[in-house]
């Protein structure tokens, strides 16, 4: 499920639910997460890609296997989503594939 930017946008980000009008900044919640949601919506990130970013933010050493188990999709789909996130410049792998860590860019 891809987030859609519409007049009334409802977006579920893991367990956080927010509703606001994109075109009326004065009605947006006054929290930092709001800016991230708008950026995510503009980049058309999938729900799984948003979950990957959140899990990487919480645990920079998380493995593809762990992401697969947490999100409930196979490792090939995790790799494909990670590639898209890297191509968008949202995440970066620092260090070696085995001993490195994930850096989430905001």
PDB file of N, CA and C in Angstrom:
ATOM      1  N   UNK A   1       0.839  -1.173   0.000  1.00  0.00           N
ATOM      2  CA  UNK A   1       0.000   0.000   0.000  1.00  0.00           C
ATOM      3  C   UNK A   1       0.883   1.234   0.000  1.00  0.00           C
ATOM      4  N   UNK A   2       0.774   2.079  -1.034  1.00  0.00           N
ATOM      5  CA  UNK A   2       1.557   3.294  -1.115  1.00  0.00           C
ATOM      6  C   UNK A   2       0.747   4.464  -0.593  1.00  0.00           C
ATOM      7  N   UNK A   3       1.382   5.322   0.210  1.00  0.00           N
ATOM      8  CA  UNK A   3       0.675   6.501   0.688  1.00  0.00           C
ATOM      9  C   UNK A   3       0.307   7.403  -0.481  1.00  0.00           C
ATOM     10  N   UNK A   4      -0.854   8.008  -0.424  1.00  0.00           N
ATOM     11  CA  UNK A   4      -1.318   8.928  -1.447  1.00  0.00           C
ATOM     12  C   UNK A   4      -1.448  10.311  -0.824  1.00  0.00           C
ATOM     13  N   UNK A   5      -1.006  11.329  -1.555  1.00  0.00           N
ATOM     14  CA  UNK A   5      -1.189  12.694  -1.086  1.00  0.00           C
ATOM     15  C   UNK A   5      -2.523  13.176  -1.645  1.00  0.00           C
ATOM     16  N   UNK A   6      -3.466  13.437  -0.779  1.00  0.00           N
ATOM     17  CA  UNK A   6      -4.775  13.941  -1.176  1.00  0.00           C
ATOM     18  C   UNK A   6      -5.165  15.039  -0.205  1.00  0.00           C
ATOM     19  N   UNK A   7      -6.339  15.631  -0.420  1.00  0.00           N
ATOM     20  CA  UNK A   7      -6.759  16.736   0.439  1.00  0.00           C
ATOM     21  C   UNK A   7      -6.748  16.313   1.900  1.00  0.00           C
ATOM     22  N   UNK A   8      -7.419  15.220   2.210  1.00  0.00           N
ATOM     23  CA  UNK A   8      -7.370  14.666   3.568  1.00  0.00           C
ATOM     24  C   UNK A   8      -6.519  13.420   3.503  1.00  0.00           C
ATOM     25  N   UNK A   9      -5.388  13.455   4.140  1.00  0.00           N
ATOM     26  CA  UNK A   9      -4.458  12.333   4.063  1.00  0.00           C
ATOM     27  C   UNK A   9      -4.415  11.607   5.393  1.00  0.00           C
ATOM     28  N   UNK A  10      -4.632  10.310   5.300  1.00  0.00           N
ATOM     29  CA  UNK A  10      -4.513   9.480   6.483  1.00  0.00           C
ATOM     30  C   UNK A  10      -3.355   8.539   6.214  1.00  0.00           C
ATOM     31  N   UNK A  11      -2.385   8.534   7.077  1.00  0.00           N
ATOM     32  CA  UNK A  11      -1.197   7.718   6.866  1.00  0.00           C
ATOM     33  C   UNK A  11      -0.856   7.001   8.167  1.00  0.00           C
ATOM     34  N   UNK A  12      -0.666   5.709   8.063  1.00  0.00           N
ATOM     35  CA  UNK A  12      -0.287   4.950   9.244  1.00  0.00           C
ATOM     36  C   UNK A  12       1.200   4.659   9.163  1.00  0.00           C
ATOM     37  N   UNK A  13       1.920   5.072  10.166  1.00  0.00           N
ATOM     38  CA  UNK A  13       3.359   4.862  10.245  1.00  0.00           C
ATOM     39  C   UNK A  13       3.593   3.987  11.462  1.00  0.00           C
ATOM     40  N   UNK A  14       3.840   2.718  11.209  1.00  0.00           N
ATOM     41  CA  UNK A  14       3.918   1.694  12.245  1.00  0.00           C
ATOM     42  C   UNK A  14       2.700   1.831  13.147  1.00  0.00           C
ATOM     43  N   UNK A  15       2.860   2.268  14.388  1.00  0.00           N
ATOM     44  CA  UNK A  15       1.706   2.339  15.276  1.00  0.00           C
ATOM     45  C   UNK A  15       1.201   3.769  15.478  1.00  0.00           C
ATOM     46  N   UNK A  16       1.764   4.728  14.757  1.00  0.00           N
ATOM     47  CA  UNK A  16       1.359   6.125  14.904  1.00  0.00           C
ATOM     48  C   UNK A  16       0.372   6.476  13.801  1.00  0.00           C
ATOM     49  N   UNK A  17      -0.761   7.062  14.167  1.00  0.00           N
ATOM     50  CA  UNK A  17      -1.755   7.477  13.184  1.00  0.00           C
ATOM     51  C   UNK A  17      -1.927   8.989  13.265  1.00  0.00           C
ATOM     52  N   UNK A  18      -1.868   9.634  12.110  1.00  0.00           N
ATOM     53  CA  UNK A  18      -2.060  11.075  12.042  1.00  0.00           C
ATOM     54  C   UNK A  18      -3.017  11.402  10.907  1.00  0.00           C
ATOM     55  N   UNK A  19      -3.852  12.413  11.101  1.00  0.00           N
ATOM     56  CA  UNK A  19      -4.716  12.883  10.033  1.00  0.00           C
ATOM     57  C   UNK A  19      -4.559  14.397   9.939  1.00  0.00           C
ATOM     58  N   UNK A  20      -4.349  14.889   8.734  1.00  0.00           N
ATOM     59  CA  UNK A  20      -4.213  16.315   8.537  1.00  0.00           C
ATOM     60  C   UNK A  20      -4.459  16.658   7.080  1.00  0.00           C
ATOM     61  N   UNK A  21      -4.624  17.951   6.821  1.00  0.00           N
ATOM     62  CA  UNK A  21      -4.766  18.419   5.448  1.00  0.00           C
ATOM     63  C   UNK A  21      -3.396  18.910   4.994  1.00  0.00           C
ATOM     64  N   UNK A  22      -2.888  18.326   3.902  1.00  0.00           N
ATOM     65  CA  UNK A  22      -1.574  18.679   3.390  1.00  0.00           C
ATOM     66  C   UNK A  22      -1.526  20.148   2.983  1.00  0.00           C
ATOM     67  N   UNK A  23      -2.603  20.654   2.363  1.00  0.00           N
ATOM     68  CA  UNK A  23      -2.574  22.006   1.824  1.00  0.00           C
ATOM     69  C   UNK A  23      -2.885  23.085   2.851  1.00  0.00           C
ATOM     70  N   UNK A  24      -3.088  22.724   4.105  1.00  0.00           N
ATOM     71  CA  UNK A  24      -3.357  23.705   5.149  1.00  0.00           C
ATOM     72  C   UNK A  24      -2.357  23.522   6.288  1.00  0.00           C
ATOM     73  N   UNK A  25      -1.160  24.135   6.156  1.00  0.00           N
ATOM     74  CA  UNK A  25      -0.117  23.951   7.177  1.00  0.00           C
ATOM     75  C   UNK A  25      -0.571  24.307   8.582  1.00  0.00           C
ATOM     76  N   UNK A  26      -1.491  25.259   8.722  1.00  0.00           N
ATOM     77  CA  UNK A  26      -1.926  25.672  10.056  1.00  0.00           C
ATOM     78  C   UNK A  26      -2.693  24.565  10.773  1.00  0.00           C
ATOM     79  N   UNK A  27      -3.219  23.592  10.036  1.00  0.00           N
ATOM     80  CA  UNK A  27      -3.992  22.511  10.646  1.00  0.00           C
ATOM     81  C   UNK A  27      -3.138  21.275  10.916  1.00  0.00           C
ATOM     82  N   UNK A  28      -1.869  21.310  10.535  1.00  0.00           N
ATOM     83  CA  UNK A  28      -0.996  20.155  10.746  1.00  0.00           C
ATOM     84  C   UNK A  28      -0.606  20.064  12.214  1.00  0.00           C
ATOM     85  N   UNK A  29      -0.417  18.828  12.705  1.00  0.00           N
ATOM     86  CA  UNK A  29       0.057  18.678  14.083  1.00  0.00           C
ATOM     87  C   UNK A  29       1.434  19.311  14.234  1.00  0.00           C
ATOM     88  N   UNK A  30       1.705  19.878  15.364  1.00  0.00           N
ATOM     89  CA  UNK A  30       2.978  20.535  15.604  1.00  0.00           C
ATOM     90  C   UNK A  30       3.957  19.550  16.240  1.00  0.00           C
ATOM     91  N   UNK A  31       4.382  18.559  15.455  1.00  0.00           N
ATOM     92  CA  UNK A  31       5.353  17.570  15.922  1.00  0.00           C
ATOM     93  C   UNK A  31       6.356  17.318  14.818  1.00  0.00           C
ATOM     94  N   UNK A  32       7.568  16.889  15.172  1.00  0.00           N
ATOM     95  CA  UNK A  32       8.628  16.653  14.198  1.00  0.00           C
ATOM     96  C   UNK A  32       8.269  15.559  13.205  1.00  0.00           C
ATOM     97  N   UNK A  33       7.532  14.554  13.649  1.00  0.00           N
ATOM     98  CA  UNK A  33       7.175  13.435  12.792  1.00  0.00           C
ATOM     99  C   UNK A  33       6.386  13.902  11.582  1.00  0.00           C
ATOM    100  N   UNK A  34       5.641  14.999  11.721  1.00  0.00           N
ATOM    101  CA  UNK A  34       4.835  15.526  10.626  1.00  0.00           C
ATOM    102  C   UNK A  34       5.703  15.824   9.404  1.00  0.00           C
ATOM    103  N   UNK A  35       6.861  16.447   9.601  1.00  0.00           N
ATOM    104  CA  UNK A  35       7.757  16.770   8.490  1.00  0.00           C
ATOM    105  C   UNK A  35       8.231  15.500   7.805  1.00  0.00           C
ATOM    106  N   UNK A  36       8.576  14.492   8.585  1.00  0.00           N
ATOM    107  CA  UNK A  36       9.010  13.216   8.016  1.00  0.00           C
ATOM    108  C   UNK A  36       7.894  12.569   7.216  1.00  0.00           C
ATOM    109  N   UNK A  37       6.670  12.616   7.718  1.00  0.00           N
ATOM    110  CA  UNK A  37       5.546  12.026   6.995  1.00  0.00           C
ATOM    111  C   UNK A  37       5.325  12.710   5.663  1.00  0.00           C
ATOM    112  N   UNK A  38       5.384  14.032   5.664  1.00  0.00           N
ATOM    113  CA  UNK A  38       5.189  14.763   4.415  1.00  0.00           C
ATOM    114  C   UNK A  38       6.275  14.407   3.416  1.00  0.00           C
ATOM    115  N   UNK A  39       7.527  14.348   3.875  1.00  0.00           N
ATOM    116  CA  UNK A  39       8.619  13.957   2.982  1.00  0.00           C
ATOM    117  C   UNK A  39       8.413  12.554   2.436  1.00  0.00           C
ATOM    118  N   UNK A  40       7.999  11.632   3.300  1.00  0.00           N
ATOM    119  CA  UNK A  40       7.748  10.253   2.869  1.00  0.00           C
ATOM    120  C   UNK A  40       6.625  10.202   1.848  1.00  0.00           C
ATOM    121  N   UNK A  41       5.571  10.959   2.089  1.00  0.00           N
ATOM    122  CA  UNK A  41       4.439  10.968   1.159  1.00  0.00           C
ATOM    123  C   UNK A  41       4.868  11.530  -0.192  1.00  0.00           C
ATOM    124  N   UNK A  42       5.674  12.561  -0.175  1.00  0.00           N
ATOM    125  CA  UNK A  42       6.125  13.171  -1.428  1.00  0.00           C
ATOM    126  C   UNK A  42       7.028  12.232  -2.213  1.00  0.00           C
ATOM    127  N   UNK A  43       7.766  11.402  -1.537  1.00  0.00           N
ATOM    128  CA  UNK A  43       8.663  10.469  -2.207  1.00  0.00           C
ATOM    129  C   UNK A  43       7.978   9.152  -2.548  1.00  0.00           C
ATOM    130  N   UNK A  44       6.709   9.023  -2.197  1.00  0.00           N
ATOM    131  CA  UNK A  44       5.936   7.812  -2.474  1.00  0.00           C
ATOM    132  C   UNK A  44       6.595   6.551  -1.936  1.00  0.00           C
ATOM    133  N   UNK A  45       7.007   6.594  -0.701  1.00  0.00           N
ATOM    134  CA  UNK A  45       7.565   5.406  -0.072  1.00  0.00           C
ATOM    135  C   UNK A  45       6.445   4.435   0.255  1.00  0.00           C
ATOM    136  N   UNK A  46       6.761   3.159   0.123  1.00  0.00           N
ATOM    137  CA  UNK A  46       5.780   2.137   0.488  1.00  0.00           C
ATOM    138  C   UNK A  46       5.747   1.999   2.008  1.00  0.00           C
ATOM    139  N   UNK A  47       4.713   1.359   2.489  1.00  0.00           N
ATOM    140  CA  UNK A  47       4.588   1.106   3.927  1.00  0.00           C
ATOM    141  C   UNK A  47       5.781   0.296   4.423  1.00  0.00           C
ATOM    142  N   UNK A  48       6.206  -0.697   3.652  1.00  0.00           N
ATOM    143  CA  UNK A  48       7.353  -1.524   4.046  1.00  0.00           C
ATOM    144  C   UNK A  48       8.641  -0.708   4.084  1.00  0.00           C
ATOM    145  N   UNK A  49       8.816   0.210   3.149  1.00  0.00           N
ATOM    146  CA  UNK A  49      10.019   1.046   3.138  1.00  0.00           C
ATOM    147  C   UNK A  49      10.050   1.956   4.360  1.00  0.00           C
ATOM    148  N   UNK A  50       8.904   2.477   4.751  1.00  0.00           N
ATOM    149  CA  UNK A  50       8.827   3.309   5.952  1.00  0.00           C
ATOM    150  C   UNK A  50       9.159   2.475   7.186  1.00  0.00           C
ATOM    151  N   UNK A  51       8.655   1.248   7.228  1.00  0.00           N
ATOM    152  CA  UNK A  51       8.969   0.364   8.357  1.00  0.00           C
ATOM    153  C   UNK A  51      10.460   0.060   8.408  1.00  0.00           C
ATOM    154  N   UNK A  52      11.073  -0.188   7.251  1.00  0.00           N
ATOM    155  CA  UNK A  52      12.513  -0.469   7.200  1.00  0.00           C
ATOM    156  C   UNK A  52      13.283   0.708   7.778  1.00  0.00           C
ATOM    157  N   UNK A  53      12.944   1.918   7.364  1.00  0.00           N
ATOM    158  CA  UNK A  53      13.619   3.117   7.872  1.00  0.00           C
ATOM    159  C   UNK A  53      13.444   3.223   9.388  1.00  0.00           C
ATOM    160  N   UNK A  54      12.244   2.975   9.868  1.00  0.00           N
ATOM    161  CA  UNK A  54      12.004   3.065  11.317  1.00  0.00           C
ATOM    162  C   UNK A  54      12.821   2.040  12.093  1.00  0.00           C
ATOM    163  N   UNK A  55      12.848   0.797  11.604  1.00  0.00           N
ATOM    164  CA  UNK A  55      13.623  -0.238  12.297  1.00  0.00           C
ATOM    165  C   UNK A  55      15.118   0.077  12.251  1.00  0.00           C
ATOM    166  N   UNK A  56      15.600   0.623  11.129  1.00  0.00           N
ATOM    167  CA  UNK A  56      17.016   0.994  11.026  1.00  0.00           C
ATOM    168  C   UNK A  56      17.345   2.157  11.949  1.00  0.00           C
ATOM    169  N   UNK A  57      16.386   3.064  12.142  1.00  0.00           N
ATOM    170  CA  UNK A  57      16.595   4.191  13.062  1.00  0.00           C
ATOM    171  C   UNK A  57      16.718   3.695  14.500  1.00  0.00           C
ATOM    172  N   UNK A  58      15.939   2.673  14.836  1.00  0.00           N
ATOM    173  CA  UNK A  58      15.958   2.118  16.191  1.00  0.00           C
ATOM    174  C   UNK A  58      17.172   1.240  16.437  1.00  0.00           C
ATOM    175  N   UNK A  59      17.640   0.527  15.387  1.00  0.00           N
ATOM    176  CA  UNK A  59      18.746  -0.412  15.533  1.00  0.00           C
ATOM    177  C   UNK A  59      19.609  -0.359  14.278  1.00  0.00           C
ATOM    178  N   UNK A  60      20.703   0.391  14.334  1.00  0.00           N
ATOM    179  CA  UNK A  60      21.570   0.577  13.172  1.00  0.00           C
ATOM    180  C   UNK A  60      22.254  -0.717  12.733  1.00  0.00           C
ATOM    181  N   UNK A  61      22.282  -1.722  13.596  1.00  0.00           N
ATOM    182  CA  UNK A  61      22.939  -2.992  13.271  1.00  0.00           C
ATOM    183  C   UNK A  61      21.961  -4.071  12.827  1.00  0.00           C
ATOM    184  N   UNK A  62      20.722  -3.706  12.540  1.00  0.00           N
ATOM    185  CA  UNK A  62      19.702  -4.679  12.167  1.00  0.00           C
ATOM    186  C   UNK A  62      20.079  -5.369  10.857  1.00  0.00           C
ATOM    187  N   UNK A  63      19.785  -6.664  10.773  1.00  0.00           N
ATOM    188  CA  UNK A  63      20.115  -7.431   9.575  1.00  0.00           C
ATOM    189  C   UNK A  63      18.903  -7.534   8.650  1.00  0.00           C
ATOM    190  N   UNK A  64      19.166  -7.906   7.410  1.00  0.00           N
ATOM    191  CA  UNK A  64      18.080  -8.108   6.451  1.00  0.00           C
ATOM    192  C   UNK A  64      17.163  -9.229   6.914  1.00  0.00           C
ATOM    193  N   UNK A  65      17.735 -10.246   7.513  1.00  0.00           N
ATOM    194  CA  UNK A  65      16.940 -11.360   8.029  1.00  0.00           C
ATOM    195  C   UNK A  65      16.004 -10.896   9.147  1.00  0.00           C
ATOM    196  N   UNK A  66      16.517 -10.070  10.048  1.00  0.00           N
ATOM    197  CA  UNK A  66      15.685  -9.537  11.130  1.00  0.00           C
ATOM    198  C   UNK A  66      14.575  -8.647  10.571  1.00  0.00           C
ATOM    199  N   UNK A  67      14.915  -7.815   9.590  1.00  0.00           N
ATOM    200  CA  UNK A  67      13.895  -6.966   8.958  1.00  0.00           C
ATOM    201  C   UNK A  67      12.815  -7.824   8.314  1.00  0.00           C
ATOM    202  N   UNK A  68      13.228  -8.883   7.654  1.00  0.00           N
ATOM    203  CA  UNK A  68      12.288  -9.791   7.005  1.00  0.00           C
ATOM    204  C   UNK A  68      11.296 -10.362   8.011  1.00  0.00           C
ATOM    205  N   UNK A  69      11.804 -10.810   9.145  1.00  0.00           N
ATOM    206  CA  UNK A  69      10.947 -11.383  10.195  1.00  0.00           C
ATOM    207  C   UNK A  69      10.032 -10.338  10.821  1.00  0.00           C
ATOM    208  N   UNK A  70      10.556  -9.140  11.066  1.00  0.00           N
ATOM    209  CA  UNK A  70       9.764  -8.090  11.703  1.00  0.00           C
ATOM    210  C   UNK A  70       8.653  -7.554  10.798  1.00  0.00           C
ATOM    211  N   UNK A  71       8.976  -7.410   9.505  1.00  0.00           N
ATOM    212  CA  UNK A  71       8.021  -6.805   8.570  1.00  0.00           C
ATOM    213  C   UNK A  71       7.102  -7.855   7.953  1.00  0.00           C
ATOM    214  N   UNK A  72       7.605  -9.085   7.834  1.00  0.00           N
ATOM    215  CA  UNK A  72       6.773 -10.155   7.296  1.00  0.00           C
ATOM    216  C   UNK A  72       6.851 -10.297   5.786  1.00  0.00           C
ATOM    217  N   UNK A  73       7.975  -9.877   5.203  1.00  0.00           N
ATOM    218  CA  UNK A  73       8.200 -10.092   3.769  1.00  0.00           C
ATOM    219  C   UNK A  73       9.527 -10.816   3.607  1.00  0.00           C
ATOM    220  N   UNK A  74       9.735 -11.441   2.434  1.00  0.00           N
ATOM    221  CA  UNK A  74      10.956 -12.232   2.270  1.00  0.00           C
ATOM    222  C   UNK A  74      12.189 -11.338   2.098  1.00  0.00           C
ATOM    223  N   UNK A  75      13.365 -11.937   2.269  1.00  0.00           N
ATOM    224  CA  UNK A  75      14.615 -11.178   2.247  1.00  0.00           C
ATOM    225  C   UNK A  75      14.884 -10.539   0.890  1.00  0.00           C
ATOM    226  N   UNK A  76      14.438 -11.171  -0.184  1.00  0.00           N
ATOM    227  CA  UNK A  76      14.627 -10.583  -1.516  1.00  0.00           C
ATOM    228  C   UNK A  76      13.884  -9.245  -1.600  1.00  0.00           C
ATOM    229  N   UNK A  77      12.664  -9.203  -1.072  1.00  0.00           N
ATOM    230  CA  UNK A  77      11.910  -7.949  -1.071  1.00  0.00           C
ATOM    231  C   UNK A  77      12.548  -6.915  -0.156  1.00  0.00           C
ATOM    232  N   UNK A  78      13.140  -7.361   0.949  1.00  0.00           N
ATOM    233  CA  UNK A  78      13.878  -6.451   1.832  1.00  0.00           C
ATOM    234  C   UNK A  78      15.037  -5.836   1.052  1.00  0.00           C
ATOM    235  N   UNK A  79      15.810  -6.668   0.345  1.00  0.00           N
ATOM    236  CA  UNK A  79      16.945  -6.164  -0.442  1.00  0.00           C
ATOM    237  C   UNK A  79      16.488  -5.170  -1.503  1.00  0.00           C
ATOM    238  N   UNK A  80      15.384  -5.470  -2.193  1.00  0.00           N
ATOM    239  CA  UNK A  80      14.867  -4.561  -3.221  1.00  0.00           C
ATOM    240  C   UNK A  80      14.456  -3.218  -2.607  1.00  0.00           C
ATOM    241  N   UNK A  81      13.790  -3.269  -1.459  1.00  0.00           N
ATOM    242  CA  UNK A  81      13.377  -2.029  -0.790  1.00  0.00           C
ATOM    243  C   UNK A  81      14.584  -1.240  -0.290  1.00  0.00           C
ATOM    244  N   UNK A  82      15.584  -1.931   0.238  1.00  0.00           N
ATOM    245  CA  UNK A  82      16.801  -1.263   0.699  1.00  0.00           C
ATOM    246  C   UNK A  82      17.492  -0.575  -0.477  1.00  0.00           C
ATOM    247  N   UNK A  83      17.546  -1.230  -1.621  1.00  0.00           N
ATOM    248  CA  UNK A  83      18.163  -0.629  -2.808  1.00  0.00           C
ATOM    249  C   UNK A  83      17.442   0.655  -3.191  1.00  0.00           C
ATOM    250  N   UNK A  84      16.107   0.631  -3.171  1.00  0.00           N
ATOM    251  CA  UNK A  84      15.330   1.831  -3.508  1.00  0.00           C
ATOM    252  C   UNK A  84      15.607   2.952  -2.510  1.00  0.00           C
ATOM    253  N   UNK A  85      15.681   2.596  -1.222  1.00  0.00           N
ATOM    254  CA  UNK A  85      15.951   3.600  -0.199  1.00  0.00           C
ATOM    255  C   UNK A  85      17.355   4.188  -0.347  1.00  0.00           C
ATOM    256  N   UNK A  86      18.321   3.347  -0.718  1.00  0.00           N
ATOM    257  CA  UNK A  86      19.680   3.837  -0.975  1.00  0.00           C
ATOM    258  C   UNK A  86      19.682   4.768  -2.181  1.00  0.00           C
ATOM    259  N   UNK A  87      18.987   4.362  -3.253  1.00  0.00           N
ATOM    260  CA  UNK A  87      18.932   5.177  -4.470  1.00  0.00           C
ATOM    261  C   UNK A  87      18.305   6.542  -4.214  1.00  0.00           C
ATOM    262  N   UNK A  88      17.355   6.610  -3.280  1.00  0.00           N
ATOM    263  CA  UNK A  88      16.717   7.868  -2.904  1.00  0.00           C
ATOM    264  C   UNK A  88      17.583   8.689  -1.943  1.00  0.00           C
ATOM    265  N   UNK A  89      18.683   8.081  -1.472  1.00  0.00           N
ATOM    266  CA  UNK A  89      19.576   8.770  -0.551  1.00  0.00           C
ATOM    267  C   UNK A  89      19.050   8.849   0.868  1.00  0.00           C
ATOM    268  N   UNK A  90      18.125   7.950   1.213  1.00  0.00           N
ATOM    269  CA  UNK A  90      17.532   7.979   2.554  1.00  0.00           C
ATOM    270  C   UNK A  90      18.313   7.146   3.557  1.00  0.00           C
ATOM    271  N   UNK A  91      19.026   6.133   3.078  1.00  0.00           N
ATOM    272  CA  UNK A  91      19.834   5.293   3.965  1.00  0.00           C
ATOM    273  C   UNK A  91      21.188   5.055   3.323  1.00  0.00           C
ATOM    274  N   UNK A  92      22.148   4.687   4.158  1.00  0.00           N
ATOM    275  CA  UNK A  92      23.485   4.368   3.674  1.00  0.00           C
ATOM    276  C   UNK A  92      24.071   3.294   4.577  1.00  0.00           C
ATOM    277  N   UNK A  93      24.776   2.366   3.970  1.00  0.00           N
ATOM    278  CA  UNK A  93      25.480   1.341   4.739  1.00  0.00           C
ATOM    279  C   UNK A  93      26.882   1.849   5.007  1.00  0.00           C
ATOM    280  N   UNK A  94      27.248   1.934   6.275  1.00  0.00           N
ATOM    281  CA  UNK A  94      28.582   2.377   6.682  1.00  0.00           C
ATOM    282  C   UNK A  94      29.372   1.144   7.093  1.00  0.00           C
ATOM    283  N   UNK A  95      30.564   0.975   6.505  1.00  0.00           N
ATOM    284  CA  UNK A  95      31.401  -0.165   6.838  1.00  0.00           C
ATOM    285  C   UNK A  95      31.090  -1.366   5.959  1.00  0.00           C
ATOM    286  N   UNK A  96      31.578  -2.508   6.385  1.00  0.00           N
ATOM    287  CA  UNK A  96      31.434  -3.734   5.601  1.00  0.00           C
ATOM    288  C   UNK A  96      30.020  -4.299   5.711  1.00  0.00           C
ATOM    289  N   UNK A  97      29.635  -5.138   4.733  1.00  0.00           N
ATOM    290  CA  UNK A  97      28.307  -5.752   4.806  1.00  0.00           C
ATOM    291  C   UNK A  97      28.093  -6.569   6.088  1.00  0.00           C
ATOM    292  N   UNK A  98      29.155  -7.185   6.581  1.00  0.00           N
ATOM    293  CA  UNK A  98      29.014  -8.043   7.758  1.00  0.00           C
ATOM    294  C   UNK A  98      29.146  -7.270   9.071  1.00  0.00           C
ATOM    295  N   UNK A  99      30.068  -6.329   9.124  1.00  0.00           N
ATOM    296  CA  UNK A  99      30.357  -5.639  10.385  1.00  0.00           C
ATOM    297  C   UNK A  99      29.926  -4.174  10.396  1.00  0.00           C
ATOM    298  N   UNK A 100      29.276  -3.717   9.345  1.00  0.00           N
ATOM    299  CA  UNK A 100      28.876  -2.324   9.257  1.00  0.00           C
ATOM    300  C   UNK A 100      27.564  -2.040   9.963  1.00  0.00           C
ATOM    301  N   UNK A 101      27.042  -0.839   9.707  1.00  0.00           N
ATOM    302  CA  UNK A 101      25.766  -0.431  10.308  1.00  0.00           C
ATOM    303  C   UNK A 101      25.029   0.468   9.331  1.00  0.00           C
ATOM    304  N   UNK A 102      23.737   0.681   9.594  1.00  0.00           N
ATOM    305  CA  UNK A 102      22.898   1.510   8.744  1.00  0.00           C
ATOM    306  C   UNK A 102      22.854   2.935   9.271  1.00  0.00           C
ATOM    307  N   UNK A 103      22.954   3.875   8.363  1.00  0.00           N
ATOM    308  CA  UNK A 103      22.773   5.280   8.711  1.00  0.00           C
ATOM    309  C   UNK A 103      21.527   5.779   7.991  1.00  0.00           C
ATOM    310  N   UNK A 104      20.574   6.289   8.756  1.00  0.00           N
ATOM    311  CA  UNK A 104      19.343   6.836   8.179  1.00  0.00           C
ATOM    312  C   UNK A 104      19.540   8.334   8.058  1.00  0.00           C
ATOM    313  N   UNK A 105      19.370   8.842   6.843  1.00  0.00           N
ATOM    314  CA  UNK A 105      19.536  10.279   6.588  1.00  0.00           C
ATOM    315  C   UNK A 105      18.179  10.931   6.579  1.00  0.00           C
ATOM    316  N   UNK A 106      18.047  12.050   7.267  1.00  0.00           N
ATOM    317  CA  UNK A 106      16.756  12.728   7.324  1.00  0.00           C
ATOM    318  C   UNK A 106      16.852  14.093   6.747  1.00  0.00           C
TER     319      UNK A 106
END
